[in-house]
Amino acid sequence: MSDHIPAPAAETAATFGRFDRRRGNQSRKTVTFGDASEVTTSKVWMVFSLGGLMLIWWLVTRGPEPMIAEKTFPGQRAVWDAFTRWLREGYRRGSAWEHTWASLSRVLKGLLIGTVIGIPVGFAMGLSRRLRGIFDPIVELFRPIPPLALLPLFIMWFGIGEQSKVNLLVWASVWVMIIAARAGVLGVGGSKVHAAYSLGANRWQILRYVILPNALPEVFTGVRVALGVSWGTLVAAELLGTEVGLGATIYIASRFFRMDIVVVNILVIGVIGVAMDIVMRVLEARLIPWRGKG
Amino acid sequence: MSDHIPAPAAETAATFGRFDRRRGNQSRKTVTFGDASEVTTSKVWMVFSLGGLMLIWWLVTRGPEPMIAEKTFPGQRAVWDAFTRWLREGYRRGSAWEHTWASLSRVLKGLLIGTVIGIPVGFAMGLSRRLRGIFDPIVELFRPIPPLALLPLFIMWFGIGEQSKVNLLVWASVWVMIIAARAGVLGVGGSKVHAAYSLGANRWQILRYVILPNALPEVFTGVRVALGVSWGTLVAAELLGTEVGLGATIYIASRFFRMDIVVVNILVIGVIGVAMDIVMRVLEARLIPWRGKG
Amino acid sequence: MKDLSVQNVSMVYELPRGGSVQALQDVSFDLEAGRLLTLLGPSGCGKTTLLNIIAGFLAPTGGAVTLGGDPITGPGQERGMVFQQGALFEWQNVAQNVAFGPRMNHRKKSETKDLVDGLLNTVGLTGFGDKAIYELSGGMQQRVALARCLANEPEVILMDEPLGALDALTREKMQGLILKLWKETGKTIILVTHSVEEALFLGDKLFVMAPRPGRIEQAYELPFAEVGLTSDPRKLKASAEFIDKREELLSMIWGMEEQIMGHEGGMS
Amino acid sequence: MKDLSVQNVSMVYELPRGGSVQALQDVSFDLEAGRLLTLLGPSGCGKTTLLNIIAGFLAPTGGAVTLGGDPITGPGQERGMVFQQGALFEWQNVAQNVAFGPRMNHRKKSETKDLVDGLLNTVGLTGFGDKAIYELSGGMQQRVALARCLANEPEVILMDEPLGALDALTREKMQGLILKLWKETGKTIILVTHSVEEALFLGDKLFVMAPRPGRIEQAYELPFAEVGLTSDPRKLKASAEFIDKREELLSMIWGMEEQIMGHEGGMS
Amino acid sequence: GSGGDSSPETTAATTTDAPTTTAVAVDTGGLDELNVAYFLEWPTANQVAQAEQTYDDVLGLTVNWWPFASGNDMALAMESGDIDISYSQGLTPFANYVTSGADHVIVGVAVSYADADNCVAHPDYGVSQDNAASSLAGQNIYTPIGNVTHFKLLKMLEHLGVDLDGVSLIPSEGGPAAVAAFENGDVAMACAFGGAINTMLAAGGNLVMTGSEQEALGIRVFDIISIPRSFGDDHPSVVTAFLQVTEDANAAYASDRGSLEETIAAAAGMDVAGSNSLLDAFTFLDRDSQLSDAWLGGTVQAAMKEQMDFFVAQGEIDTALDSYDAVVDTSYLEGVR
Ligand SMILES: Nc1ncnc2c1ncn2[C@@H]1O[C@H](COP(=O)(O)OP(=O)(O)OP(=O)(O)O)[C@@H](O)[C@H]1O
Ligand SMILES: Nc1ncnc2c1ncn2[C@@H]1O[C@H](COP(=O)(O)OP(=O)(O)OP(=O)(O)O)[C@@H](O)[C@H]1O
Ligand SMILES: [Mg+2]
Ligand SMILES: [Mg+2]
């Protein structure tokens, strides 16, 4: 249980202005370097940062002889045009919304299935020596296998339809979820379980009323990590048998050297990733109000 | 700081027989369901599990009309033959060792650079509102970008040599390391930092003697997670121009439908992944003996 | 009501790197129903181990425990446990925590509601039912834990340093509450504490335990708990009798400590 | 040696959701060098806040603190802090922890070594230098924290509930050690505690603080610390004078508590 | 071909109303959907029929067109049962897959494109036909693997006397990667197909051998139409009707390309100029040509045998089939008018 890595940007809640806990007393600390409570995100510098990125982008792509060739990395004007055109006309067979929704729904389905499989398996591993013995080698052996290496097998087994793509995203997320759920179980305070037994709970009740809620925070963090991993696997998942989807668009557009469209879709993925993380954080604050307060 | 996900298989130390803390007193607990300390890995069931996997594999590929066609997923005999042949003759231009070493060294280099970049950035984000403001949008926006989407850009910028591949692996690992390092800093107990200031330490000394060692456990866990992610990105990285490497072998062999070779290489990656995780755990136990005991 | 009987209980923990710890050796005692037993003793003398065995979380390596003649083989509702801290369910509110036992036993909702209200009133938390656990102070949380335990009407209440984390003043209040409950309900209570004063003040009976091997070094029958509610507790604690007893115990334990902890380096 | 002067110190914490807490209001006192001041008071009365201001970790929103006439603007070596727990560096062994201050100040290795050996001896941990922190018991860890603080020869030692996590017996030993150090080194010490007995026994001077707003309610000059080392501490604590003082304090604080905590639901 | 002499107007009418082919009742054999794989990176004549849903109308089926980026994936998708017909699959991946034991058959030739698939030499390396052996020695060549481009490269190098052990072939993931590698200058030569070649030529690259020079060596570069054998057995008239619509579309294209260019480009997801420059390099063979000895009459089978034997010699695969005659089935094409 001492083995944790942080959720992605767990502490960036403040980034988006919702949970900014600092105010007033900031000026009163004489020591801020090394004091975690002092380190929230400076909104001003966030704006500078995004502005800086834009500036660099502009600098390296401006003029008739840009530092980075237009066809390598397009300028802001070109990307903006591509974006508005993408919004208006979509790309190839799909509208912007269809592409976005196709990818989003694949990621969400993959994550959902990954979670639905991962939680019971993770719980089983956290609750039973036997099941842990059974799943441990499987999890450890399969986890590092590159999704791309699985593509041929997945085509053969699951075809080229949605199932294949979703399954690849399941693969990407299920290991994260298993590990998170297991950690959630292992983090259950022994005394809570003991207390529940003494209060007459049976095993099923222990699972339902003690272990499950106790593991929720870890599960939630797992979902957030898995989301990032799923988006990262999207292009691989959409390599096959589709031209609708952000990942497919990136792949196809790059085959036609349409770097403007590639960049637009990369940015859309980035922004959706950020947005979903915010949603998860809000949900988390709602659903697990006790988090960090136990 | 309450936002953590577990290291992969953080608790599977016992899997490999090094840290098995249970013995003797196991029979004395009347309650084991829900008691984390009771849930170590059953070695017997681990063997059953691996045996079961082999058995299923054998069942679905046996006979002249196997359930899974030979060319989809080869049988054990074929994979074993391919493995011994791979050991003896290698594949294409490389010996087994050359392929393995090429991939291993890329993964290690990528991880090393990712760590060397990620730690200071993560530390900076944990220590300064300004730097956090600067890096937060970058990290959040770039993290979900699929490595595959970056292939053309990376070739254009870094060419097709080692640098390009290593850079993609850096991309895969650096976000994990940044987030881990940041969490490590945020986990520093305020009173330790205060104590150090009172003992006359300056900022640099605080960083070196308090924050760094305190963040080590999280950094270590980050390295273990990043290792998994790096292996998972290997095929994509080796698409950046090479014929030597386990990922490249998987790609090329799959183009010739040599599923036996594909499976051999997948398994080699899995086993190396497991082995490196064991090494990391041993190192961790050596280097951070205080972990979980603070 | 049932008497508790502990017969020749021994507990040996085997250590992972070999060796073993004799946490309890041949511990025997009988506790009649309705007594309030306090356990006092230095760290590692097996207090928690003994409580866990009685609660049924651990099976002893030797001997047996019976309640009303029936052997204890696992946790049971007739033996409630109040932990030092952290055993409340923070995902439930106060009322849900208290109602946990009846709910697990599929008791009627309305009945449970009345029960919970009554218990919250008993522990002085009327109106706090819908508060979240993390909104309560430490002392209030301990009262919730007590109410939750009482909801199942256990024959025996086991408390492992229930007041250890509270400040002096809250602690004193809780002591009063425990005495009051004990008087009113007549339950059997076993309470572990590190505080000599607390052990004296609350204990109707007191065992001083000693480590290596864990055992009962000395047993006392005490008068203070009986009068603790009626007379002013602070006067009682300031009485010569109380102070004498305290000094006696402290000397004894101090000696024990010296003997045990001596190797840690004395403080000259 | 320098005198400490706290002048009209106020501290207002602004709350994230609006509103503010007056953690300290207009707190003033002078503490001559070499005194041992204990701070006693219910939770939330600003004890930690005051200590943090003196340590220089927080700047007050009003007023000022000076040491020997110099204003305090940040942490400094002349003011050492001993925390309740968890402030030791577990990645260093005992000797390295104690040597931390001298090392940060680039003191000579050999000199530091002698210093560390001497301090370990003082706190009764001779020979424990190469032990890991997590191998020590809580009491031993507190002694390391004390030694580490002493290594820098601070003028003022600030202790925030240093003995709160220890069991009764270890605690009594540590009290003895603190008194001894105070007598031998003549340092100024400010010690926060929740235990009335401890505040009385250790304090050469005692402030009872009250919350909302945080303030010094009552100040006492006490005789016990002076004699605590020479006479038997347990006898001292059992003396009528001690017990009277204790009852006086308890009554006062109990009243304060009632007034403050009343809204939490009384325990009838 | 029936539409061979139709005027553009009538062709359009034909494809829309489909009078010729609907006359033949297609026995769909309980099939209600047909899944066809096509190559997403380039324009083909039959994309008019694809865009106008002529296939659906004629076959009386819903035809699903699945975009693919490689013939390898088409082979795997046919194996999984998700694809019934692969249109424009490379010959090499097909041959590779049947060599590994798959029961797929060629039922037609989709497109021949010797000029649209080639290797472009980087100007800095000064590679020409005459000095290739020396100028390429020790250099990197960027090429896709296991497809016709790969085969063609190997044959060309062999012809030019380049020591194959002395060059390193770097596996490429498609056109943009090739262009990127080319522009980056790490490779002496990059092989690709389609628009990538034009881009590299525009960047100063040169062809070492032209498409026709390569054809003269007997290197044929073409894509085929393939099906799982069992699909043909179960639904012969669907396959024939598919080939018929394709034949009609090719004929319409042959007679009046100009009016169809925009439709094709749109269906291919390309701009008209890019689409046209590829179409310039394409030949869509009619039924009779396909059935002639130069193609399915025997040459294609021989080409497969040659390629696979060559790959065996190169050590890429262990064994080739003794003969590839059995993986060509012209019976469907013979039913086309
Ligand atoms: N699970 C265990 N495995 C091995 N040894 C144990 C275990 N639990 C307790 N022990 C050992 O048994 C002895 C008694 O432990 P126990 O926790 O019962 O003491 P305690 O009296 O409750 O101490 P404390 O006052 O510190 O809570 C100690 O030496 C302890 O180290
Ligand atoms: N960082 C902070 N932000 C807001 N309020 C604070 C902060 N720190 C302390 N407070 C509030 O200031 C008041 C005094 O707190 P302080 O920690 O000094 O009390 P204390 O006397 O040390 O209490 P305890 O005995 O519980 O340690 C309390 O009401 C507390 O809630
Ligand atoms: Mg205990
Ligand atoms: Mg405090």
JSON list of N, CA and C and ligand atoms in Angstrom, two decimals, chain D residues 47-48 160-161, ligand 4:
[
{"chain": "D", "resi": 47, "resn": "LYS", "atom": "N", "xyz": [-2.26, 27.04, 19.76]},
{"chain": "D", "resi": 47, "resn": "LYS", "atom": "CA", "xyz": [-0.96, 26.68, 20.31]},
{"chain": "D", "resi": 47, "resn": "LYS", "atom": "C", "xyz": [0.06, 26.45, 19.19]},
{"chain": "D", "resi": 48, "resn": "THR", "atom": "N", "xyz": [-0.35, 25.63, 18.22]},
{"chain": "D", "resi": 48, "resn": "THR", "atom": "CA", "xyz": [0.56, 25.34, 17.13]},
{"chain": "D", "resi": 48, "resn": "THR", "atom": "C", "xyz": [0.85, 26.60, 16.32]},
{"chain": "D", "resi": 160, "resn": "ASP", "atom": "N", "xyz": [6.18, 20.97, 19.99]},
{"chain": "D", "resi": 160, "resn": "ASP", "atom": "CA", "xyz": [4.74, 20.90, 19.77]},
{"chain": "D", "resi": 160, "resn": "ASP", "atom": "C", "xyz": [4.23, 19.51, 20.10]},
{"chain": "D", "resi": 161, "resn": "GLU", "atom": "N", "xyz": [3.65, 19.36, 21.25]},
{"chain": "D", "resi": 161, "resn": "GLU", "atom": "CA", "xyz": [3.17, 18.07, 21.73]},
{"chain": "D", "resi": 161, "resn": "GLU", "atom": "C", "xyz": [4.19, 16.95, 21.49]},
{"chain": "F", "resi": 4, "resn": "MG", "atom": "MG", "xyz": [-1.61, 21.93, 17.45]}
]
